[in-house]
PDB file of C-alpha atoms in Angstrom:
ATOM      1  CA  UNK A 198       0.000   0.000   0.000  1.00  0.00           C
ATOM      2  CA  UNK A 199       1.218   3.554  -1.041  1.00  0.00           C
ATOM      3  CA  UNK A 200       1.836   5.870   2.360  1.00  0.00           C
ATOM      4  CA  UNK A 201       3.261   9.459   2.319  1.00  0.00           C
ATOM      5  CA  UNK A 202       4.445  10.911   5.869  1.00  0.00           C
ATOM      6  CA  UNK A 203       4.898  14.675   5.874  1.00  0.00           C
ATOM      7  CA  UNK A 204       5.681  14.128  10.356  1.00  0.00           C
ATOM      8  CA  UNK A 205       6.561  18.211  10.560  1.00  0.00           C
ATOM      9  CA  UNK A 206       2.456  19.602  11.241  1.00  0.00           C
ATOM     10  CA  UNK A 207       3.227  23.391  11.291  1.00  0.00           C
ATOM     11  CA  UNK A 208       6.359  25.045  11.122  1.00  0.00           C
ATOM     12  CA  UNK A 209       6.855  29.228  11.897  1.00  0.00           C
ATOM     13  CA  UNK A 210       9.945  31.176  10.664  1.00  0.00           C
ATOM     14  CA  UNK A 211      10.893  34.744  10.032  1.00  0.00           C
ATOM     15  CA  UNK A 212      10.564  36.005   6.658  1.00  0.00           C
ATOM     16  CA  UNK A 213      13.848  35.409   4.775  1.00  0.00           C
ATOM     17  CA  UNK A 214      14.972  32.295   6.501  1.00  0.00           C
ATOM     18  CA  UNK A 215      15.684  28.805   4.452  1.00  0.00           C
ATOM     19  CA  UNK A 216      13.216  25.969   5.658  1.00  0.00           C
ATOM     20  CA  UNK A 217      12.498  22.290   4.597  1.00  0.00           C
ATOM     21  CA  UNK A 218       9.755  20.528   4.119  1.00  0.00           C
ATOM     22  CA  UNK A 219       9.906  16.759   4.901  1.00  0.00           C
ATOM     23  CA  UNK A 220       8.084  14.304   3.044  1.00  0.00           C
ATOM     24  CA  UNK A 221       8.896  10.334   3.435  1.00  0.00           C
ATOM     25  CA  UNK A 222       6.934   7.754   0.982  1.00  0.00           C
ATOM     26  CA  UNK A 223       6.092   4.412   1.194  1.00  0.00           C
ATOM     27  CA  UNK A 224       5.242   2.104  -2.529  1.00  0.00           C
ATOM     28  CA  UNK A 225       5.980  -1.582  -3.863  1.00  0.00           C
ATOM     29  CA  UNK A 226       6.103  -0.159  -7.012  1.00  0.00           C
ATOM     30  CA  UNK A 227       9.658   0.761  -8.856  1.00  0.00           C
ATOM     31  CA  UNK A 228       7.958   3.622 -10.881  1.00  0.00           C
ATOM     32  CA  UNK A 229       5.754   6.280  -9.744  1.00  0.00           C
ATOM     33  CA  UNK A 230       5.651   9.718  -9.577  1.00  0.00           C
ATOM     34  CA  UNK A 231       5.962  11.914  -6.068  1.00  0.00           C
ATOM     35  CA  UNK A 232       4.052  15.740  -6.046  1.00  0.00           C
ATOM     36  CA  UNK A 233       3.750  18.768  -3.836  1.00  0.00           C
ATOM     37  CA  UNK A 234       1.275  20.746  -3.617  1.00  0.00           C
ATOM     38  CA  UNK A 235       0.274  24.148  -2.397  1.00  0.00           C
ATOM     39  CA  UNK A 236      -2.668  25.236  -0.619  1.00  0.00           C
ATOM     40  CA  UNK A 237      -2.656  29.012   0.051  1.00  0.00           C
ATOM     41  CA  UNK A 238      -5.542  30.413   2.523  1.00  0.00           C
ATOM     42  CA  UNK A 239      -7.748  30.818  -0.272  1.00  0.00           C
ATOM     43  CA  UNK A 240      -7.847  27.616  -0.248  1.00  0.00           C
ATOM     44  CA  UNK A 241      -7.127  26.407  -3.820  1.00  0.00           C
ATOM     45  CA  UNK A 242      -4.263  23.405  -4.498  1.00  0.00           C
ATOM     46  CA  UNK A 243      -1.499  25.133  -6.899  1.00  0.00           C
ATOM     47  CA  UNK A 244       0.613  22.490  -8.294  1.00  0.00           C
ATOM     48  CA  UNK A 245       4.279  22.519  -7.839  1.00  0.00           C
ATOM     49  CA  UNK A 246       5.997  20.020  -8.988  1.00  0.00           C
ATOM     50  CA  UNK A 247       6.305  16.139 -10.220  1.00  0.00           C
ATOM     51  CA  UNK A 248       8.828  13.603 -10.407  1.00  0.00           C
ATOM     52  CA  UNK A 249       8.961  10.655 -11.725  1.00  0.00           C
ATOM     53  CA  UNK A 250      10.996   7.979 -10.036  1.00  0.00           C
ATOM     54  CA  UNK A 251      13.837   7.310 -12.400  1.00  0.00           C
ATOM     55  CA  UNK A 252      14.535  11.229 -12.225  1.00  0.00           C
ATOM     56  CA  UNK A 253      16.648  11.652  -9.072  1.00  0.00           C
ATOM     57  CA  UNK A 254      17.991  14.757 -10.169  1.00  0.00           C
ATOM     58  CA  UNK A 255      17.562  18.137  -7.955  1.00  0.00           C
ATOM     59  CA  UNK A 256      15.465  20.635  -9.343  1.00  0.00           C
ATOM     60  CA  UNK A 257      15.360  24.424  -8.534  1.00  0.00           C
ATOM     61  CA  UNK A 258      12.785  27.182  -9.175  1.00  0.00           C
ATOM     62  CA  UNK A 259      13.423  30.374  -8.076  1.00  0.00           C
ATOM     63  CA  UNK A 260      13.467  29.987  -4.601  1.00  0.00           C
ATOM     64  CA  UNK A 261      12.160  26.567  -4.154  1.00  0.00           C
ATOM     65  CA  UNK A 262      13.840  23.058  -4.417  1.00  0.00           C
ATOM     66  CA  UNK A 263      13.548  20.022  -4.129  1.00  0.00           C
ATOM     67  CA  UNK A 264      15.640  17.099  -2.843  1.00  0.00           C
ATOM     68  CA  UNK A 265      14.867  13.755  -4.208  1.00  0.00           C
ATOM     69  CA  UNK A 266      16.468  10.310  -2.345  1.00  0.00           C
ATOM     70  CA  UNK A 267      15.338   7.092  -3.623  1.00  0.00           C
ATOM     71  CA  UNK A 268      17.410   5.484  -0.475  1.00  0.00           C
ATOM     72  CA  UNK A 269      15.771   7.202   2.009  1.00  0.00           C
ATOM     73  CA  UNK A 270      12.663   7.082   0.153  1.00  0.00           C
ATOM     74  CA  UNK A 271      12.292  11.141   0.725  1.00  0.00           C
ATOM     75  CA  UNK A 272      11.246  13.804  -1.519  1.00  0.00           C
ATOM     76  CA  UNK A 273      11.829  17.109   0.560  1.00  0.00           C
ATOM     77  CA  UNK A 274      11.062  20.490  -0.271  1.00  0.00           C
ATOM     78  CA  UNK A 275      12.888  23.415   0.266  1.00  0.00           C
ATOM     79  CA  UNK A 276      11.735  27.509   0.321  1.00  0.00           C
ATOM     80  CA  UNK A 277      15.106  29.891   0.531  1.00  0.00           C
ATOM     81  CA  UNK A 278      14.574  33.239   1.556  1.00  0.00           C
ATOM     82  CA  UNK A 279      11.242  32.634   2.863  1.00  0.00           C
ATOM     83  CA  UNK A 280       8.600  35.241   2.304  1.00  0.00           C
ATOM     84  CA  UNK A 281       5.214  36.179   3.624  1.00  0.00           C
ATOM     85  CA  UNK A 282       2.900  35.102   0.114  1.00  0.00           C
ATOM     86  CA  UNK A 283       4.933  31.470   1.211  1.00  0.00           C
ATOM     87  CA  UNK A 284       2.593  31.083   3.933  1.00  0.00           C
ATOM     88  CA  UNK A 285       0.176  27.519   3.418  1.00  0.00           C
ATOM     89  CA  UNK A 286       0.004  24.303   3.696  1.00  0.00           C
ATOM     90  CA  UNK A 287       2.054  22.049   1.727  1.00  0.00           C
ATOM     91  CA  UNK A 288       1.161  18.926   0.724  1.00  0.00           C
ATOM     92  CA  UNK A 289       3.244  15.767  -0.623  1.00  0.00           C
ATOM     93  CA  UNK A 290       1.674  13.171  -2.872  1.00  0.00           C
ATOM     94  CA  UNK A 291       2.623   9.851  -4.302  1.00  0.00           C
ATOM     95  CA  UNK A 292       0.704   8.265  -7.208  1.00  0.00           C
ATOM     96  CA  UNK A 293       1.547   4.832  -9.050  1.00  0.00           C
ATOM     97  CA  UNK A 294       2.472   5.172 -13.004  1.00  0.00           C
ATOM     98  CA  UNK A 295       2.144   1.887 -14.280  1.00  0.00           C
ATOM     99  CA  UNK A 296      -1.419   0.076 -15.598  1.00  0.00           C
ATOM    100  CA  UNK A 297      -4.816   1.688 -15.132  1.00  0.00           C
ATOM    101  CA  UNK A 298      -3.776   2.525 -11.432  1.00  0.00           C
ATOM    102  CA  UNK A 299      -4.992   5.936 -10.596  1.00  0.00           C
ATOM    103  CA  UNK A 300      -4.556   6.836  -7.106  1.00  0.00           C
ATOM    104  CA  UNK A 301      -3.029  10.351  -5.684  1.00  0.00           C
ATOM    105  CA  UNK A 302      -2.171   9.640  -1.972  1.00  0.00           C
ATOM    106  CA  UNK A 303      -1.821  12.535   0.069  1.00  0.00           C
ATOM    107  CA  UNK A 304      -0.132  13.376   2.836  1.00  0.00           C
ATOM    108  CA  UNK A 305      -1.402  15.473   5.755  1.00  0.00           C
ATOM    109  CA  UNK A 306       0.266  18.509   5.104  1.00  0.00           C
ATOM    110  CA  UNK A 307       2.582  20.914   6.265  1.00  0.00           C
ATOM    111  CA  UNK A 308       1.287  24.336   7.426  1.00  0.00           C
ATOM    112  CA  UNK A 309       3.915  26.787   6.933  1.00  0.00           C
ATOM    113  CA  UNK A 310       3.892  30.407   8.794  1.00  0.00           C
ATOM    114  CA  UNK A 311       6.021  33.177   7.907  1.00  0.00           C
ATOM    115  CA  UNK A 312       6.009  36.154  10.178  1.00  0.00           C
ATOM    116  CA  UNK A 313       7.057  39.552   9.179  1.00  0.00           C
TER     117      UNK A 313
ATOM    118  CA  UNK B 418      -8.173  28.151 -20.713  1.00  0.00           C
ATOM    119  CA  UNK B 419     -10.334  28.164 -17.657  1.00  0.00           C
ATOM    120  CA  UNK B 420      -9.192  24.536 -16.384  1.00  0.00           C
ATOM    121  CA  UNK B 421     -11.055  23.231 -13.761  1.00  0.00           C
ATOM    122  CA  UNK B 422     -14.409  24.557 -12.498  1.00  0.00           C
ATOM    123  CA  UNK B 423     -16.810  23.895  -9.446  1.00  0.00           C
ATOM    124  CA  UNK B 424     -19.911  25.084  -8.566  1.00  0.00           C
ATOM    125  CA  UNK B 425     -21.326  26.111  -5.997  1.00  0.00           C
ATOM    126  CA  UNK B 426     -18.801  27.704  -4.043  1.00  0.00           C
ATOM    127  CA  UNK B 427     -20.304  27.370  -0.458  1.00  0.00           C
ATOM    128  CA  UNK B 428     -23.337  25.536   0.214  1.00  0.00           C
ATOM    129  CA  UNK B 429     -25.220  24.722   3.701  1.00  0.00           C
ATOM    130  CA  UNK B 430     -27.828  21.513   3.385  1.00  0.00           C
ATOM    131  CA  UNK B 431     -29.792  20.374   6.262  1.00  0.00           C
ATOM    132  CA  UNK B 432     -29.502  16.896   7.201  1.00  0.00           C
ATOM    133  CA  UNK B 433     -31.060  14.408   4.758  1.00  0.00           C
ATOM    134  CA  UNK B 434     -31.340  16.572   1.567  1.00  0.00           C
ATOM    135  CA  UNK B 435     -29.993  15.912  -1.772  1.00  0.00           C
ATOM    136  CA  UNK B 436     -27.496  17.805  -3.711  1.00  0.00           C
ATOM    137  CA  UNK B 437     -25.111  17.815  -7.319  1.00  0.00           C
ATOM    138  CA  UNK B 438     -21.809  19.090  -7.440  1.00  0.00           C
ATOM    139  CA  UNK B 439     -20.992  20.662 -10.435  1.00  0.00           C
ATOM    140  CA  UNK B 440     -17.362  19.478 -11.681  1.00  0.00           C
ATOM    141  CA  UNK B 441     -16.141  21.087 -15.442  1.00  0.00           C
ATOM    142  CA  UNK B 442     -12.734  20.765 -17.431  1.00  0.00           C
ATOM    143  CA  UNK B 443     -11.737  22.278 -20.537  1.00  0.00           C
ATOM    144  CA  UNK B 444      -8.496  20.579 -20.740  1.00  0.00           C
ATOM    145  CA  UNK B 445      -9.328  17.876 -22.595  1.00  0.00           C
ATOM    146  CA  UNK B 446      -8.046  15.621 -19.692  1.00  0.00           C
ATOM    147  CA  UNK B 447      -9.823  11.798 -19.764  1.00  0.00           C
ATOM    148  CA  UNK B 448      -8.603  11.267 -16.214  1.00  0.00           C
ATOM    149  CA  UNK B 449     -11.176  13.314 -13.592  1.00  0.00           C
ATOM    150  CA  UNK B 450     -11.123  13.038  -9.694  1.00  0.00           C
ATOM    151  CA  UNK B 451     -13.283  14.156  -6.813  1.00  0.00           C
ATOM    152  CA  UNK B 452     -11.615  14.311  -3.408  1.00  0.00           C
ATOM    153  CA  UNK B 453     -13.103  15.148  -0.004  1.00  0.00           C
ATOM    154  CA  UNK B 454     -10.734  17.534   2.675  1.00  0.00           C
ATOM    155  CA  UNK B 455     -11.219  17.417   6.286  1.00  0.00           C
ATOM    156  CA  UNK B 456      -9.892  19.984   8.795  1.00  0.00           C
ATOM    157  CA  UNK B 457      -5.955  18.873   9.213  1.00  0.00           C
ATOM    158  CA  UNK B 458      -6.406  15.764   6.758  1.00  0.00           C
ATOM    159  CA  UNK B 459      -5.131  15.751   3.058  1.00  0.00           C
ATOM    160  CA  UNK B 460      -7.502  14.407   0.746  1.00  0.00           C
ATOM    161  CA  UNK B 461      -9.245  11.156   0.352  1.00  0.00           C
ATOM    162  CA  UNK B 462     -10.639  10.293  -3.129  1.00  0.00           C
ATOM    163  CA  UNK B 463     -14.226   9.586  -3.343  1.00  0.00           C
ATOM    164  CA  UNK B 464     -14.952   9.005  -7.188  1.00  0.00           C
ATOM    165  CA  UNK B 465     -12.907   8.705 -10.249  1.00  0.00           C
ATOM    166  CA  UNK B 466     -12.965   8.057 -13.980  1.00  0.00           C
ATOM    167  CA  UNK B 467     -10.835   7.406 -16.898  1.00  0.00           C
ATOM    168  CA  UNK B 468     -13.312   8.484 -19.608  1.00  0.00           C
ATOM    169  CA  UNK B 469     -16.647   9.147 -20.516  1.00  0.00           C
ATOM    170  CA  UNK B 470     -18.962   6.604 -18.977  1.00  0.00           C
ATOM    171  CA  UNK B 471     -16.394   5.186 -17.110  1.00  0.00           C
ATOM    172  CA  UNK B 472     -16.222   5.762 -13.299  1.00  0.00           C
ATOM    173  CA  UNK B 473     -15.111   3.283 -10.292  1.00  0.00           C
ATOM    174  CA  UNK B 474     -14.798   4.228  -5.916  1.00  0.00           C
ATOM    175  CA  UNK B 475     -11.981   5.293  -4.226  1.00  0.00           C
ATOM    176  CA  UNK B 476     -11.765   4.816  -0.848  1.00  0.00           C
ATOM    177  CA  UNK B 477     -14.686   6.486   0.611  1.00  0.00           C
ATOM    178  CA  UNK B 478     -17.676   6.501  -1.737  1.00  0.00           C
ATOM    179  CA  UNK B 479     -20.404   5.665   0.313  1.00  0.00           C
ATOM    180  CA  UNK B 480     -22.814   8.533   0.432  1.00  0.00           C
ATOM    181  CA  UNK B 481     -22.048   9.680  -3.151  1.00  0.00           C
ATOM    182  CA  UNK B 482     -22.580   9.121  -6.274  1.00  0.00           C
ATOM    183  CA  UNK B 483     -20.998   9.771  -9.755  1.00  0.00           C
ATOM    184  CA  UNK B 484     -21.438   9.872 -13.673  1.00  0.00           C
ATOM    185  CA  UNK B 485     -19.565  11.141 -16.681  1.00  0.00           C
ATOM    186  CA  UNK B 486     -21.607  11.471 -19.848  1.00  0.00           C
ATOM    187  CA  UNK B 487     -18.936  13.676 -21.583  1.00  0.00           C
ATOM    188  CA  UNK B 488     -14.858  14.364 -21.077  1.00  0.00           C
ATOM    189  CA  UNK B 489     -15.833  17.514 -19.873  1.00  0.00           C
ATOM    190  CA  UNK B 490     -18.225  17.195 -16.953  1.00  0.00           C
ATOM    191  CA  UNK B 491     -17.852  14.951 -13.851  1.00  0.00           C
ATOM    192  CA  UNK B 492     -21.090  16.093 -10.948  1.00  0.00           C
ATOM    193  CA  UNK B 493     -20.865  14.665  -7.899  1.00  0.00           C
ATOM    194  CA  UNK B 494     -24.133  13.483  -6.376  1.00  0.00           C
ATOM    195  CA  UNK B 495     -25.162  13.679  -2.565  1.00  0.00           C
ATOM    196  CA  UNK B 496     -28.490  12.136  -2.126  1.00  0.00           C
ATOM    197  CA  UNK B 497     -29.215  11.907   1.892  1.00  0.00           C
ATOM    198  CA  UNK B 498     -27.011  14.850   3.206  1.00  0.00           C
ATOM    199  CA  UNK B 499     -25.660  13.593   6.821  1.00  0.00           C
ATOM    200  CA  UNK B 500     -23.078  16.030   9.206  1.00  0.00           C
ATOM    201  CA  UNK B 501     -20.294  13.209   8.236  1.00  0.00           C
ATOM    202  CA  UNK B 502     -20.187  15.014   4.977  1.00  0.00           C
ATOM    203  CA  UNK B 503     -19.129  18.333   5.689  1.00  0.00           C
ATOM    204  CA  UNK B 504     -16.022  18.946   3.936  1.00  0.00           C
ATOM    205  CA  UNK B 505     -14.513  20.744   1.362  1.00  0.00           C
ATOM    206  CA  UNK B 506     -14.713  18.921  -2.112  1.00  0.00           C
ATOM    207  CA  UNK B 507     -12.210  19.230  -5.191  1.00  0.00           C
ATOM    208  CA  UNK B 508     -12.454  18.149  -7.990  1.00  0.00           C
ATOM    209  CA  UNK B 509      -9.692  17.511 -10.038  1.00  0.00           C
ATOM    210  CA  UNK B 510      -8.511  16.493 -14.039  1.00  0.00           C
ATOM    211  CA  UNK B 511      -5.345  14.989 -15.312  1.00  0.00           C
ATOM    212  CA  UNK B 512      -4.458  13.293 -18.743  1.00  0.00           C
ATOM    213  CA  UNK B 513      -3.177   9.670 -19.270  1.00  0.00           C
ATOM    214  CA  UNK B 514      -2.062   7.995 -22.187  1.00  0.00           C
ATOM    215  CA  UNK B 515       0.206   5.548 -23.473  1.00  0.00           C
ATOM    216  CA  UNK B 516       2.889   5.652 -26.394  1.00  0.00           C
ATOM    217  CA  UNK B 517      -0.651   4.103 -28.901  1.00  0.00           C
ATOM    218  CA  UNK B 518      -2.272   7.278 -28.313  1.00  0.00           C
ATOM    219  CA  UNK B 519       0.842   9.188 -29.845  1.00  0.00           C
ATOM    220  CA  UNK B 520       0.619  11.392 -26.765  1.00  0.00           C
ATOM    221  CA  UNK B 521       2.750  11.820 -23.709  1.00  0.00           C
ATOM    222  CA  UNK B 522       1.323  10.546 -20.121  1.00  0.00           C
ATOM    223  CA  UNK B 523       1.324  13.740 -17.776  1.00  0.00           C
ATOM    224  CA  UNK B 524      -0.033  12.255 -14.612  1.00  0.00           C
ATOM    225  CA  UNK B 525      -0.455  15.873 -13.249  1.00  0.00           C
ATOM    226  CA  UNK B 526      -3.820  15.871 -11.046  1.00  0.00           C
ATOM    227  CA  UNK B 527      -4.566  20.280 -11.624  1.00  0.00           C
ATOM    228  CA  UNK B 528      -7.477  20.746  -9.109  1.00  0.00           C
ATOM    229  CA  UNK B 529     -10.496  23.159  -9.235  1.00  0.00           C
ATOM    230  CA  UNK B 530     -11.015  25.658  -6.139  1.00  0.00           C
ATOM    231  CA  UNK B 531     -13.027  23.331  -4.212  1.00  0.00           C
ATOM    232  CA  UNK B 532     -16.646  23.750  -2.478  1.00  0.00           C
ATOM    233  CA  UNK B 533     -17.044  24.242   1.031  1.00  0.00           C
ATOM    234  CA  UNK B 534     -19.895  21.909   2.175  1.00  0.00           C
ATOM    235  CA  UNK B 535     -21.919  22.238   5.696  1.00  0.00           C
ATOM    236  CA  UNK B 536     -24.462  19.597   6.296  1.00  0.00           C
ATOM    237  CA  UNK B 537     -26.657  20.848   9.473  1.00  0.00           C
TER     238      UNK B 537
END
């Protein structure tokens, strides 16, 4: 069964500090593709990002990144130079590639606060 | 594009009545989700379906109801409204296909702006 951990609930930094997002994932299957997601107050889920599992290259946008380790079956996020508009809660999500098989699993989220 | 749509925005039902969720993609997608969020939870599928007239559960489907006459529209029906479904609903699209359809699998779920439900 697929399982996606994201164990930090709420984090809180200062505008214009680094901070990572943890994300661990659980699947039998050797190819599948891990997501995160953002969920602003508004409410809306912004897509991010997706990577497929024979990809374990780093990837950088602007100030986000993202740390893939097939080992350590991780997929972590990080914000540098954290601002304000960062503020939400982030969500990891695995989903199978192979077949018919269609499921997203979600973790819980990460709600992330940054003060002035 | 508009992408995904949902309608209504808010809605309050009392207990026991009926309701459609209105779920629309102009994307083209064949893939289309609906997903239930509770308060500090991620989300839990409820429906899907790979294609007009084609729609199977995820894991928590009982209470709802689905169809998909065209690629475009995917409703979600609630026909005996109880508190236990008071959530906030999303529907979302992607596109799957293999190297016979000449097209490139994306796998990317894009998500409408969801409906706040209150069942009272």
């Amino acid at each position: 069964a697929q399982k996606v951990t994201q164990a930090q609930t709420e984090i809180s930094v200062v505008e214009k500090e680094d901070v990572t997002l943890d994300c661990v994932y659980e699947t039998r299957d050797t190819t599948y593709y891990l997501f995160w997601y953002k969920q602003p107050p508004s409410g809306e889920l912004v897509f991010l990002i997706r990577r497929n599992s024979f990809d374990e290259q780093n990837e950088i946008s602007g100030r986000y990144s993202w740390n893939f380790q097939k080992s350590t079956s991780s997929f972590n996020f990080t914000i540098t130079a954290s601002q304000v508009v960062d503020s939400a809660v982030y969500f990891c999500a695995l989903s199978e590639a192979r077949g018919s098989n269609y499921k997203l699993t979600f973790g819980k989220g990460t709600l992330l606060t940054v003060n002035p | 594009n508009a992408g995904v749509t949902q309608t209504p925005k808010f809605r309050i039902l009392k207990i026991g009545q009926s309701m459609t969720l209105q779920c629309t993609q102009d994307m083209n997608h064949n893939y289309m989700y609906w997903y239930r969020q509770d308060p500090g939870m991620g989300l839990k599928l409820i429906y899907y379906s790979v294609g007009a007239g084609i729609t199977d559960k995820g894991e928590v489907p009982n209470g709802y109801n689905v169809s998909r006459s065209t690629t475009e529209d995917f409703p979600l029906r609630l026909e005996l409204a109880a508190p236990s479904q008071t959530s906030v609903y999303f529907c979302a699209s992607s596109y799957r296909g293999g190297m016979a359809s000449g097209s490139i699998s994306t796998d990317t779920q894009y998500f409408g702006p969801g409906t706040r439900l209150t069942v009272l």
